[in-house]
Amino acid sequence: MTIALATGSVLALTGCSVANTGTSSGADADTVRIVLPIEPTTLEPCDATLSSTGVVVRSNTTEPLIERDPTSGDLEPLLATEWEATGDTEWTFTLRDDVTFSDGTPFNAEAAAFAIDRAVNSDLGCDVEGQMFGDADVALEVVDDTTLKITTEAPDPVLPLRISFIEIGAPTDASAKVREPIGTGPYSVGQWDAGSKLTLNANETYWGDAPAFATAEYQWRSEGTVRAAMVTRGEADLALSLSADDGAGDLGLNYPNNETVALRFSGDIAPLNDIRVRQAINYAIDRTGITDSLYAGASVPADQLVPPGVVGYNDSLKPWEFDLAKAKDLVDAAKADGVPVDEKITIVARADQFPKIAQMTEVLQEQLGQAGLNIEVKIAETSVGLQYQVRPFVLDEGAIAMIVQHGNQAGDASFSTDSYMTSQAQMSMFGSPEFDALLADAATKTGDDRQVAFADALAYERDNLVQFAYIARMSGVIGKSAAVNYEPNSLSGDELRLAEITPAS
Amino acid sequence: MSRPPRNAVQLPSGGRTVAPPGTEAIALPRGESVADKKTSLFQLLLKDRFATVAAVVLVLVGLTAVFGPTLMGDLSTRQDLGATNRPPFSFSDGWAFILGSDSLGRSMLARLVVATQTTLSVALPAVAISLVLGSLWGVWAGYHRGWRETVSMRIADVIMSFPSLLLAVVILYVFSPSAANIVLILAVTRIPIYLRTARAESAELQSRTFVDAARTFGTKPNAIIRRHVIPVVLPTLLTLATIEFCYVMLAESSLSFLGIGIQPPDVSWGLMVAQGRQYLQTAWWLSFFPGLAIMVTTVAANVLAAWLRIATDPAQRWRLTLPRKRLLVRLPVKEVL
Amino acid sequence: MLTFLRRRIVSSALPLLVVVLGVFALARLTGNPASLYLPLNATAEMRANFTAKYGFDDPLLVQMAHYFGGVLRLDFGESLRTGEPAAAMALRAFPATLQLAGTTMLLAVVLAVIVGCWAALKPNGVADRISSFVSMAAASVPDFWLAIMGILVFAITLGWVPTSGVGGATSWILPIATLLLRPFGVLVQIVRGAMVSSLSEPYIKLARSKGASEFRVVTRHALRNAAAPALTVAGDLTVSLVNGAVVVESIFGWPGIGKLMIDSILQRDFAVLQAAVLLTAVSIFILNILIDLGYAGLDARVRPAGRRKKSSRAASVVVAEPKERKIHVQTTP
């Protein structure tokens, strides 16, 4: 979910600090120690789509009804055993009957309905509501203890996907968020020394298999070098959000994190209002040079907004080739037609959004400049950068090419297109009615038709609109000490399942 | 009108001045230095090896700042993604890579040279602005005392307890991150340092006999401040400014670390250190050389300032005119006694 | 003395108010935090709800009145980020910073006095040159560079200390060593300058001629006289540590107020920022008053009678603002 990561990195910028280690460098066989880039601001389950919260909460302290397998992309049962569409707008979920919350409260359809209602329909301002549901509400009907019916306002073929993002916390105050929730997960919140560290303890009444570690200890450090150093020195078992140069060495594990970095154009403002200029920019970018030199080959040139494995991914699209001569020709052609190609285009980037964003900005400035365009760069603090990224946009500073990083973790292209591509999307600066119609049509389809329709729409964008210059498909680095076994997957930065971590010996 | 007393004993009390040990025992070669001040200042400089080296370093830095961007501006932005993070002394790639290349394959040498100008054009104006404003304000407040002094000191307290980072974020938000705005932030936040020092010195001076005398003769306050207070206070403030010069360069670097300092594609030493920290384990030279540049420049500035302070102080100048060996031998004996 | 104290406290109240008002107004100049707190694809309606909920669309004066109304009831608002009371967050973070700053300054002062005195005994001697050079170099290294290098060398390569965190005694070593260098470097220069001049004063000669030992001359007479400028500078340096050991706190994961402030600024967490600034401002004002008192104490006890100012005019107003408070700077020739 796109947004989870994006918003997460907003927070990553700041991050609270602190934690302790110090004396705990002697590894305790029953404890897994994890170092995060920032302290979670809350453990509230309905904010678990924030990656700083989700990485601790999701599938650890609380669980959703359904979860998506990050590798296969399939939805798998968790607190719900099965689900099916029982009408145009109605879905019926069958829930497990052997689950209790860690405080002993039974889990049933009533509890699930309460949690979903609180997350989606309330005025709490839950993050998951903003990311997955928008202004639309859902109607909930408790049929019996294990049966829950969910009715949407309009037909929604991907409702189960959306539901998989709602973590079910124990019934609590409906009008206030909770910092330390009660859930059904394999762990429960133990001690939280705000600023220093957070401990989770294994939930002894967990309905599934007991996890390998009795406790999990989270700390947070804002500098990647320090996180890597903690793993190297044995003060932590896992370090998240490293970059290739942080010094984790052999302990660093690369994994594709499904994030795509792209330049998003303000296509209504000259000179970016001419498609030839946008195409020229695409030809002028040496994608392989960027991925090889800045990311040591761990990331690859990107061809479209969504990564492989997402419904709607078009595998016939290839990254734009690097062809400076063609780029210059296009710019010249546009100039000949009276397009003011000398007007400045500002590349805007959000400081620290992802590793080496500043370097990438400078490379882009250089490469686009060689195509004959007048490029300036602006690296802005997150809050300022967001003014360029989301509506209402900054429109009085000339043409803007914004560096965006988007990760579709939901597995369906509609989550990307709704945010970035339709002409009214919150993060799209232009579009076309034809493209909007294609996307709207695709969104109603299911199965293979959906795949084909979205793939066609993405090809249309590339051929007829050029809203973006896709640059790189990113990868993440997790530092892992020799004391534990863990295999990172594309979700690891948003949802680090403690149950998947085991002692090495 | 009376001039400030030239005798060291009558200068402000405290550590600012060093009375020549056993003044009566040594014949001070004062006359000649007054006679031909310029030559002798230069000759004096040559006599002090440390100060000479410092002066040479500063002249080099200054020349680099003025001419560097013209000479190496293009080289400093030329990227080569195939030759990133080359170690220093990569002679095979030509002289430009004697200090290695950065994470985008640009010449470190050229980057350092171009950064000199940005660095100095932030640090020097920032120091100058806060020095002038803070000193004048402080002298004025200290001379008049009373409510002017109290109000000024409370304003200084306000600035000092105000989070300068917030000021930085606000200015960079409302305006945009540019060198000029960073100068503004650094200048404003450092005013209280000079304000307080100048006020204290001036408050003390205004009760001295020679100021009293001038006042009795009906000299206007502003004239007294200009003629009698400022000349005496200035050396202290200038020395303070040299120390502040270092602080300002470091503060600019810290702003870069927090992401709110000089922004690429501009480049300053502080920004280079901040960006290079990501590569400390893989390419130490990215942050080492700019850090070294900051250190060498500040140490040189401080050494030269300390020397200049003595050289321009008639009461202490004798120290520098003594043959070096004699100075070293003599002082311990006299002072430790 | 009590008069001075009372007047100082009264005259400090207004600046405090100015600081908080200034922070309040400036913080709001940095824009509506809605986009930071809402998902990127939040709808216009959600934005409007958020803005209305926290009153960011009210006129500044209304927001101010609302906030200060709360402050009068000791309600400092809630954090946008965590939903916790802002005052609690600030109070929780402050001790960590105070401990760090206090220990650092204590060490810096002790070390600087030792090195400074040693250097001052033989001005321009080898010790003087070396200590001067080292202290200047120490004060000119960027702290984040030093911190990361410290971690790489002493925690990873040598394995002597933990990388970061607030665990046992060893975890204090790196943050303190990093913070220490600049105050140490500056203070050495100050102490040395003040000592050089103290040692050449007539009353030192008098003490020596009375047969006092060199150690006694240095520690009892010269040093006490040199203490005043050092106190002033140490005070200013402490203020900068209390206000912002931001970089060191961030890198070492130290749960202090500097880190809290920078996070609050970048996250537009206004209530927490205001609470933190109020807290540090109050403590800085208290610190300033203590320094002035300390100086007055030193002045009364240590200054030899012959060096007192004779002007009655100066003496009569000296209470308003201790006039000796100044920085003595003298570096090596």
PDB file of N, CA, C and O in Angstrom, chain B residues 223-253:
ATOM      1  N   ALA B 223      29.477  59.898  20.568  1.00  0.00           N
ATOM      2  CA  ALA B 223      30.875  60.188  20.266  1.00  0.00           C
ATOM      3  C   ALA B 223      31.773  59.454  21.250  1.00  0.00           C
ATOM      4  O   ALA B 223      32.817  58.906  20.878  1.00  0.00           O
ATOM      5  N   ILE B 224      31.373  59.431  22.508  1.00  0.00           N
ATOM      6  CA  ILE B 224      32.188  58.716  23.505  1.00  0.00           C
ATOM      7  C   ILE B 224      32.256  57.240  23.141  1.00  0.00           C
ATOM      8  O   ILE B 224      33.312  56.616  23.163  1.00  0.00           O
ATOM      9  N   ILE B 225      31.081  56.717  22.793  1.00  0.00           N
ATOM     10  CA  ILE B 225      31.061  55.297  22.439  1.00  0.00           C
ATOM     11  C   ILE B 225      31.994  55.049  21.268  1.00  0.00           C
ATOM     12  O   ILE B 225      32.787  54.122  21.258  1.00  0.00           O
ATOM     13  N   ARG B 226      31.899  55.947  20.300  1.00  0.00           N
ATOM     14  CA  ARG B 226      32.677  55.734  19.078  1.00  0.00           C
ATOM     15  C   ARG B 226      34.172  55.879  19.346  1.00  0.00           C
ATOM     16  O   ARG B 226      34.968  55.075  18.904  1.00  0.00           O
ATOM     17  N   ARG B 227      34.541  56.897  20.120  1.00  0.00           N
ATOM     18  CA  ARG B 227      35.964  57.191  20.259  1.00  0.00           C
ATOM     19  C   ARG B 227      36.631  56.469  21.414  1.00  0.00           C
ATOM     20  O   ARG B 227      37.808  56.155  21.363  1.00  0.00           O
ATOM     21  N   HIS B 228      35.877  56.226  22.467  1.00  0.00           N
ATOM     22  CA  HIS B 228      36.550  55.706  23.654  1.00  0.00           C
ATOM     23  C   HIS B 228      36.174  54.283  23.987  1.00  0.00           C
ATOM     24  O   HIS B 228      36.982  53.535  24.518  1.00  0.00           O
ATOM     25  N   VAL B 229      34.926  53.924  23.723  1.00  0.00           N
ATOM     26  CA  VAL B 229      34.499  52.590  24.153  1.00  0.00           C
ATOM     27  C   VAL B 229      34.835  51.548  23.091  1.00  0.00           C
ATOM     28  O   VAL B 229      35.493  50.552  23.364  1.00  0.00           O
ATOM     29  N   ILE B 230      34.404  51.816  21.880  1.00  0.00           N
ATOM     30  CA  ILE B 230      34.563  50.797  20.837  1.00  0.00           C
ATOM     31  C   ILE B 230      36.036  50.396  20.622  1.00  0.00           C
ATOM     32  O   ILE B 230      36.337  49.210  20.562  1.00  0.00           O
ATOM     33  N   PRO B 231      36.954  51.354  20.540  1.00  0.00           N
ATOM     34  CA  PRO B 231      38.346  50.927  20.299  1.00  0.00           C
ATOM     35  C   PRO B 231      38.864  49.973  21.367  1.00  0.00           C
ATOM     36  O   PRO B 231      39.659  49.089  21.073  1.00  0.00           O
ATOM     37  N   VAL B 232      38.410  50.145  22.585  1.00  0.00           N
ATOM     38  CA  VAL B 232      38.916  49.287  23.656  1.00  0.00           C
ATOM     39  C   VAL B 232      38.240  47.911  23.613  1.00  0.00           C
ATOM     40  O   VAL B 232      38.858  46.891  23.892  1.00  0.00           O
ATOM     41  N   VAL B 233      36.968  47.915  23.256  1.00  0.00           N
ATOM     42  CA  VAL B 233      36.200  46.673  23.280  1.00  0.00           C
ATOM     43  C   VAL B 233      36.495  45.808  22.060  1.00  0.00           C
ATOM     44  O   VAL B 233      36.418  44.593  22.116  1.00  0.00           O
ATOM     45  N   LEU B 234      36.866  46.464  20.981  1.00  0.00           N
ATOM     46  CA  LEU B 234      36.971  45.770  19.694  1.00  0.00           C
ATOM     47  C   LEU B 234      37.867  44.525  19.705  1.00  0.00           C
ATOM     48  O   LEU B 234      37.448  43.482  19.188  1.00  0.00           O
ATOM     49  N   PRO B 235      39.071  44.598  20.273  1.00  0.00           N
ATOM     50  CA  PRO B 235      39.922  43.400  20.199  1.00  0.00           C
ATOM     51  C   PRO B 235      39.238  42.153  20.766  1.00  0.00           C
ATOM     52  O   PRO B 235      39.282  41.085  20.177  1.00  0.00           O
ATOM     53  N   THR B 236      38.594  42.314  21.934  1.00  0.00           N
ATOM     54  CA  THR B 236      37.900  41.174  22.527  1.00  0.00           C
ATOM     55  C   THR B 236      36.843  40.640  21.574  1.00  0.00           C
ATOM     56  O   THR B 236      36.722  39.433  21.343  1.00  0.00           O
ATOM     57  N   LEU B 237      36.084  41.545  20.997  1.00  0.00           N
ATOM     58  CA  LEU B 237      35.002  41.122  20.126  1.00  0.00           C
ATOM     59  C   LEU B 237      35.540  40.444  18.872  1.00  0.00           C
ATOM     60  O   LEU B 237      34.965  39.465  18.393  1.00  0.00           O
ATOM     61  N   LEU B 238      36.637  40.946  18.371  1.00  0.00           N
ATOM     62  CA  LEU B 238      37.201  40.332  17.172  1.00  0.00           C
ATOM     63  C   LEU B 238      37.692  38.922  17.464  1.00  0.00           C
ATOM     64  O   LEU B 238      37.498  38.002  16.680  1.00  0.00           O
ATOM     65  N   THR B 239      38.318  38.764  18.615  1.00  0.00           N
ATOM     66  CA  THR B 239      38.767  37.429  18.975  1.00  0.00           C
ATOM     67  C   THR B 239      37.569  36.498  19.115  1.00  0.00           C
ATOM     68  O   THR B 239      37.579  35.357  18.660  1.00  0.00           O
ATOM     69  N   LEU B 240      36.536  37.013  19.739  1.00  0.00           N
ATOM     70  CA  LEU B 240      35.312  36.230  19.881  1.00  0.00           C
ATOM     71  C   LEU B 240      34.776  35.851  18.506  1.00  0.00           C
ATOM     72  O   LEU B 240      34.349  34.722  18.270  1.00  0.00           O
ATOM     73  N   ALA B 241      34.847  36.798  17.585  1.00  0.00           N
ATOM     74  CA  ALA B 241      34.324  36.539  16.247  1.00  0.00           C
ATOM     75  C   ALA B 241      35.095  35.425  15.558  1.00  0.00           C
ATOM     76  O   ALA B 241      34.512  34.638  14.812  1.00  0.00           O
ATOM     77  N   THR B 242      36.390  35.324  15.826  1.00  0.00           N
ATOM     78  CA  THR B 242      37.152  34.237  15.193  1.00  0.00           C
ATOM     79  C   THR B 242      36.681  32.892  15.709  1.00  0.00           C
ATOM     80  O   THR B 242      36.581  31.920  14.963  1.00  0.00           O
ATOM     81  N   ILE B 243      36.409  32.830  17.009  1.00  0.00           N
ATOM     82  CA  ILE B 243      35.899  31.577  17.562  1.00  0.00           C
ATOM     83  C   ILE B 243      34.512  31.288  16.963  1.00  0.00           C
ATOM     84  O   ILE B 243      34.186  30.152  16.615  1.00  0.00           O
ATOM     85  N   GLU B 244      33.725  32.326  16.818  1.00  0.00           N
ATOM     86  CA  GLU B 244      32.387  32.160  16.275  1.00  0.00           C
ATOM     87  C   GLU B 244      32.413  31.694  14.820  1.00  0.00           C
ATOM     88  O   GLU B 244      31.521  30.993  14.366  1.00  0.00           O
ATOM     89  N   PHE B 245      33.436  32.099  14.118  1.00  0.00           N
ATOM     90  CA  PHE B 245      33.597  31.695  12.723  1.00  0.00           C
ATOM     91  C   PHE B 245      33.563  30.175  12.616  1.00  0.00           C
ATOM     92  O   PHE B 245      32.872  29.590  11.779  1.00  0.00           O
ATOM     93  N   CYS B 246      34.274  29.554  13.528  1.00  0.00           N
ATOM     94  CA  CYS B 246      34.285  28.092  13.594  1.00  0.00           C
ATOM     95  C   CYS B 246      32.885  27.585  13.926  1.00  0.00           C
ATOM     96  O   CYS B 246      32.366  26.687  13.270  1.00  0.00           O
ATOM     97  N   TYR B 247      32.275  28.193  14.929  1.00  0.00           N
ATOM     98  CA  TYR B 247      30.949  27.734  15.340  1.00  0.00           C
ATOM     99  C   TYR B 247      29.963  27.793  14.182  1.00  0.00           C
ATOM    100  O   TYR B 247      29.161  26.884  13.971  1.00  0.00           O
ATOM    101  N   VAL B 248      30.023  28.883  13.435  1.00  0.00           N
ATOM    102  CA  VAL B 248      29.048  29.073  12.355  1.00  0.00           C
ATOM    103  C   VAL B 248      29.220  28.017  11.264  1.00  0.00           C
ATOM    104  O   VAL B 248      28.248  27.464  10.764  1.00  0.00           O
ATOM    105  N   MET B 249      30.472  27.702  10.942  1.00  0.00           N
ATOM    106  CA  MET B 249      30.681  26.647   9.940  1.00  0.00           C
ATOM    107  C   MET B 249      30.128  25.317  10.446  1.00  0.00           C
ATOM    108  O   MET B 249      29.514  24.555   9.700  1.00  0.00           O
ATOM    109  N   LEU B 250      30.330  25.044  11.731  1.00  0.00           N
ATOM    110  CA  LEU B 250      29.824  23.788  12.281  1.00  0.00           C
ATOM    111  C   LEU B 250      28.299  23.791  12.340  1.00  0.00           C
ATOM    112  O   LEU B 250      27.651  22.781  12.070  1.00  0.00           O
ATOM    113  N   ALA B 251      27.734  24.944  12.673  1.00  0.00           N
ATOM    114  CA  ALA B 251      26.274  25.022  12.754  1.00  0.00           C
ATOM    115  C   ALA B 251      25.662  24.787  11.386  1.00  0.00           C
ATOM    116  O   ALA B 251      24.652  24.089  11.245  1.00  0.00           O
ATOM    117  N   GLU B 252      26.300  25.340  10.371  1.00  0.00           N
ATOM    118  CA  GLU B 252      25.798  25.127   9.016  1.00  0.00           C
ATOM    119  C   GLU B 252      25.863  23.637   8.666  1.00  0.00           C
ATOM    120  O   GLU B 252      24.947  23.083   8.057  1.00  0.00           O
ATOM    121  N   SER B 253      26.920  23.002   9.115  1.00  0.00           N
ATOM    122  CA  SER B 253      27.054  21.572   8.872  1.00  0.00           C
ATOM    123  C   SER B 253      25.959  20.784   9.595  1.00  0.00           C
ATOM    124  O   SER B 253      25.365  19.862   9.038  1.00  0.00           O
TER     125      SER B 253
END
